XYZ file of N, CA, C and O in Angstrom:
332
model
N 0.901 12.823 -4.611
C -0.097 13.783 -4.384
C -1.440 13.127 -4.030
O -2.229 13.638 -3.384
N -1.690 12.198 -5.081
C -2.946 11.592 -5.015
C -3.154 10.841 -3.708
O -4.109 11.043 -3.230
N -2.121 10.349 -3.092
C -2.341 9.783 -1.798
C -2.586 10.820 -0.623
O -3.118 10.537 0.261
N -1.952 12.140 -0.698
C -2.217 13.206 0.066
C -3.817 13.601 0.067
O -4.255 13.772 1.040
N -4.301 13.400 -1.185
C -5.715 13.986 -1.490
C -6.629 12.927 -0.587
O -7.827 13.463 -0.278
N -6.205 11.687 -0.523
C -7.238 10.578 0.388
C -7.620 11.185 1.569
O -8.533 10.749 1.963
N -6.650 11.859 2.350
C -6.960 12.362 3.692
C -7.301 13.743 3.692
O -7.525 14.439 4.685
N -7.817 14.258 2.500
C -8.182 15.661 2.494
C -9.703 15.612 2.997
O -10.345 14.869 2.946
N -10.073 16.904 3.384
C -11.688 17.118 3.711
C -12.603 16.900 2.839
O -13.401 16.038 3.145
N -12.079 17.015 1.450
C -13.036 16.751 0.514
C -13.301 15.416 0.306
O -14.541 14.811 0.143
N -12.479 14.562 0.253
C -12.437 13.085 0.196
C -13.088 12.443 1.197
O -13.766 11.409 1.170
N -13.019 13.059 2.474
C -13.662 12.496 3.744
C -15.148 12.531 3.595
O -15.826 12.104 4.348
N -15.461 13.781 3.114
C -16.977 14.195 2.980
C -17.759 13.843 1.816
O -18.912 13.708 1.868
N -17.054 13.632 0.721
C -17.656 13.181 -0.421
C -17.237 11.783 -0.847
O -16.104 11.684 -1.344
N -18.080 10.992 -0.816
C -17.847 9.471 -0.951
C -17.403 9.163 -2.421
O -16.683 8.545 -2.779
N -17.954 9.982 -3.484
C -17.540 9.703 -4.877
C -16.327 10.193 -5.061
O -15.442 9.491 -5.637
N -15.972 11.391 -4.347
C -14.556 11.696 -4.523
C -13.593 10.984 -3.868
O -12.455 10.770 -4.453
N -13.904 10.401 -2.712
C -12.925 9.469 -2.139
C -12.960 8.109 -2.851
O -11.665 7.776 -2.826
N -13.705 7.707 -3.528
C -13.736 6.415 -4.233
C -12.830 6.663 -5.522
O -11.921 5.943 -5.846
N -12.821 7.902 -6.131
C -11.988 8.160 -7.473
C -10.601 8.327 -6.918
O -9.757 7.819 -7.476
N -10.549 9.251 -5.652
C -8.927 9.180 -5.280
C -8.478 7.740 -4.747
O -7.169 7.697 -5.181
N -9.222 6.931 -4.064
C -8.743 5.659 -3.815
C -8.399 4.897 -5.122
O -7.339 4.264 -5.165
N -8.999 5.038 -6.077
C -8.732 4.388 -7.400
C -7.440 4.823 -7.868
O -6.640 4.079 -8.319
N -7.370 6.316 -7.982
C -6.026 6.794 -8.415
C -4.807 6.307 -7.680
O -3.904 6.090 -8.015
N -4.944 6.538 -6.369
C -3.901 6.075 -5.485
C -3.616 4.629 -5.861
O -2.138 4.324 -5.836
N -4.432 3.814 -5.894
C -4.155 2.232 -6.144
C -3.487 2.203 -7.506
O -2.471 1.323 -7.574
N -3.917 2.818 -8.395
C -3.183 2.917 -9.688
C -1.757 3.217 -9.586
O -0.805 2.563 -10.333
N -1.499 4.380 -8.858
C -0.134 4.781 -8.575
C 0.711 3.813 -7.775
O 1.851 3.665 -8.167
N -0.058 3.240 -6.899
C 0.882 2.197 -6.158
C 1.191 1.029 -7.039
O 2.387 0.423 -7.029
N 0.200 0.651 -7.989
C 0.382 -0.745 -8.729
C 1.463 -0.071 -9.587
O 2.421 -1.034 -10.032
N 1.582 0.901 -10.212
C 2.464 1.514 -11.166
C 3.891 1.543 -10.556
O 5.017 1.015 -11.234
N 3.991 1.974 -9.189
C 5.284 1.826 -8.532
C 5.751 0.410 -8.446
O 6.920 0.299 -8.480
N 4.863 -0.300 -8.088
C 5.288 -1.707 -7.846
C 5.963 -2.462 -8.975
O 7.020 -3.078 -8.972
N 5.127 -2.070 -10.135
C 5.540 -2.918 -11.451
C 6.928 -2.222 -11.821
O 7.706 -2.927 -12.345
N 6.987 -0.879 -11.881
C 8.303 -0.180 -12.216
C 9.547 -0.594 -11.384
O 10.548 -0.499 -11.996
N 9.317 -0.946 -10.307
C 10.486 -1.199 -9.322
C 10.890 -2.542 -9.226
O 11.658 -2.930 -8.304
N 10.161 -3.531 -10.020
C 10.398 -4.723 -9.872
C 11.726 -5.031 -10.288
O 12.356 -4.722 -11.066
N 12.394 -6.067 -9.735
C 11.885 -7.305 -8.806
C 11.986 -6.768 -7.339
O 11.487 -7.664 -6.379
N 12.493 -5.690 -6.953
C 12.503 -5.255 -5.632
C 11.859 -3.895 -5.443
O 12.429 -2.866 -5.389
N 10.521 -3.888 -5.382
C 9.797 -2.694 -5.051
C 10.233 -2.059 -3.503
O 10.435 -2.773 -2.762
N 10.043 -0.726 -3.625
C 10.379 0.043 -2.393
C 9.396 -0.601 -1.295
O 8.176 -0.741 -1.538
N 10.041 -0.455 -0.368
C 9.242 -1.138 1.083
C 8.122 -0.355 1.540
O 7.027 -0.853 1.945
N 7.900 0.767 1.267
C 6.895 1.694 1.564
C 5.687 1.360 0.654
O 4.406 1.210 0.979
N 5.994 1.022 -0.678
C 5.114 0.640 -1.602
C 4.402 -0.732 -1.277
O 3.310 -0.995 -1.275
N 5.243 -1.499 -0.692
C 4.796 -2.870 -0.246
C 3.793 -2.695 1.047
O 2.744 -3.500 1.168
N 4.330 -1.693 1.836
C 3.389 -1.725 2.890
C 2.029 -1.145 2.631
O 1.066 -1.387 3.216
N 2.024 -0.322 1.685
C 0.776 0.393 1.261
C -0.100 -0.559 0.684
O -1.551 -0.747 0.860
N 0.372 -1.488 -0.162
C -0.311 -2.570 -0.951
C -0.893 -3.639 0.169
O -1.800 -4.200 0.035
N -0.009 -3.780 1.212
C -0.298 -4.694 2.011
C -1.607 -4.269 2.920
O -2.527 -4.978 3.093
N -1.710 -2.833 3.293
C -2.762 -2.424 3.877
C -3.946 -2.433 2.963
O -5.293 -2.895 3.483
N -3.780 -2.290 1.773
C -5.034 -2.482 0.780
C -5.512 -3.824 0.714
O -6.723 -4.074 0.925
N -4.737 -4.908 0.783
C -5.184 -6.150 0.617
C -5.570 -6.772 1.980
O -6.485 -7.565 1.906
N -5.218 -5.994 3.017
C -5.709 -6.404 4.248
C -7.169 -6.101 4.379
O -8.003 -6.923 4.973
N -7.630 -4.826 4.032
C -8.784 -4.324 4.114
C -9.872 -5.140 2.957
O -10.874 -5.400 3.160
N -9.144 -5.806 2.035
C -9.870 -6.794 1.031
C -9.918 -8.167 1.620
O -10.543 -8.946 0.944
N -9.254 -8.584 2.885
C -9.012 -9.651 3.285
C -8.576 -10.585 2.514
O -8.726 -11.915 2.538
N -7.274 -10.395 1.725
C -6.765 -11.245 0.927
C -5.424 -11.639 1.642
O -4.327 -10.931 1.639
N -5.489 -12.365 2.593
C -4.417 -12.766 3.776
C -3.325 -13.201 2.906
O -2.142 -12.811 3.344
N -3.356 -14.077 1.738
C -2.182 -14.561 1.135
C -1.241 -13.360 0.680
O 0.127 -13.433 0.771
N -1.771 -12.532 0.082
C -0.964 -11.401 -0.468
C -0.582 -10.483 0.593
O 0.638 -10.044 0.544
N -1.234 -10.248 1.642
C -0.849 -9.552 2.715
C 0.595 -10.149 3.403
O 1.565 -9.343 3.515
N 0.297 -11.532 3.618
C 1.655 -12.256 4.180
C 2.821 -12.002 3.206
O 3.901 -11.884 3.569
N 2.479 -12.158 1.975
C 3.680 -12.087 1.029
C 4.165 -10.989 0.932
O 5.595 -10.637 1.034
N 3.388 -9.846 0.835
C 3.969 -8.390 0.694
C 4.737 -8.031 2.102
O 5.769 -7.553 2.098
N 4.182 -8.434 3.244
C 4.841 -8.029 4.753
C 6.265 -8.906 4.728
O 7.171 -8.316 5.249
N 6.213 -10.155 4.222
C 7.353 -10.928 4.106
C 8.286 -10.120 3.197
O 9.660 -10.319 3.765
N 8.234 -9.661 2.215
C 9.119 -8.978 1.300
C 9.558 -7.795 1.913
O 10.785 -7.332 1.965
N 8.747 -7.015 2.672
C 9.032 -5.814 3.634
C 9.927 -6.204 4.664
O 11.090 -5.706 4.844
N 9.938 -7.330 5.411
C 10.694 -7.766 6.326
C 12.050 -8.122 5.992
O 13.226 -8.158 6.633
N 12.395 -8.637 4.703
C 13.451 -8.844 4.009
C 14.308 -7.779 3.453
O 15.307 -7.634 3.048
N 13.533 -6.653 3.493
C 14.182 -5.135 3.006
C 15.359 -4.878 3.952
O 15.337 -5.137 5.074
N 16.264 -4.004 3.465
C 17.327 -3.601 4.155
C 17.026 -2.315 5.099
O 17.739 -1.992 5.701
N 15.812 -1.825 5.002
C 15.581 -0.728 5.799
C 14.910 -1.053 6.965
O 13.838 -1.592 7.186
N 15.619 -1.060 8.192
C 15.104 -1.559 9.611
C 13.936 -0.808 9.865
O 13.073 -1.328 10.713
N 13.782 0.657 9.748
C 12.535 1.226 10.128
C 11.309 0.676 9.575
O 10.393 0.500 9.973
N 11.461 0.400 8.123
C 10.113 0.061 7.280
C 9.867 -1.406 7.854
O 8.878 -1.671 8.143
N 10.972 -2.271 8.111
C 10.782 -3.579 8.594
C 10.002 -3.523 9.951
O 9.216 -4.392 10.305
N 10.381 -2.514 10.627
C 9.783 -2.606 12.069
C 8.385 -2.151 11.948
O 7.491 -2.727 12.460
N 7.883 -1.311 10.823
C 6.451 -1.061 10.779
C 5.793 -2.358 10.218
O 4.659 -2.651 10.782
N 6.341 -3.237 9.469
C 5.812 -4.302 9.052
C 5.557 -5.319 10.130
O 4.629 -6.116 10.243
N 6.619 -5.434 11.217
C 6.230 -6.383 12.406
C 5.026 -5.898 13.234
O 4.676 -6.686 14.029
N 4.543 -4.670 13.321
C 3.683 -4.242 14.151
C 2.265 -4.972 13.403
O 1.310 -4.842 14.199
N 2.344 -5.412 12.222
C 0.907 -6.061 11.692
C 1.096 -7.275 12.388
O 0.063 -8.073 12.441
């Protein structure tokens, strides 16, 4: 739900709301990552890779995308290869 609000009209026009929603979404992704260890869901890994891409943390991006490529879901692995 929080991720959907990121693309809402309010988040797009109100920088404070967008920042708050981004923080909530990142907290949810982190919780999902921690809860699903040692094999988090590939979609969680992709979203985290995008986050670290914009933060320019290339080592984390590479590590997360490598984990996605090793996943058994060919569709998600194909998304990772687009990066």
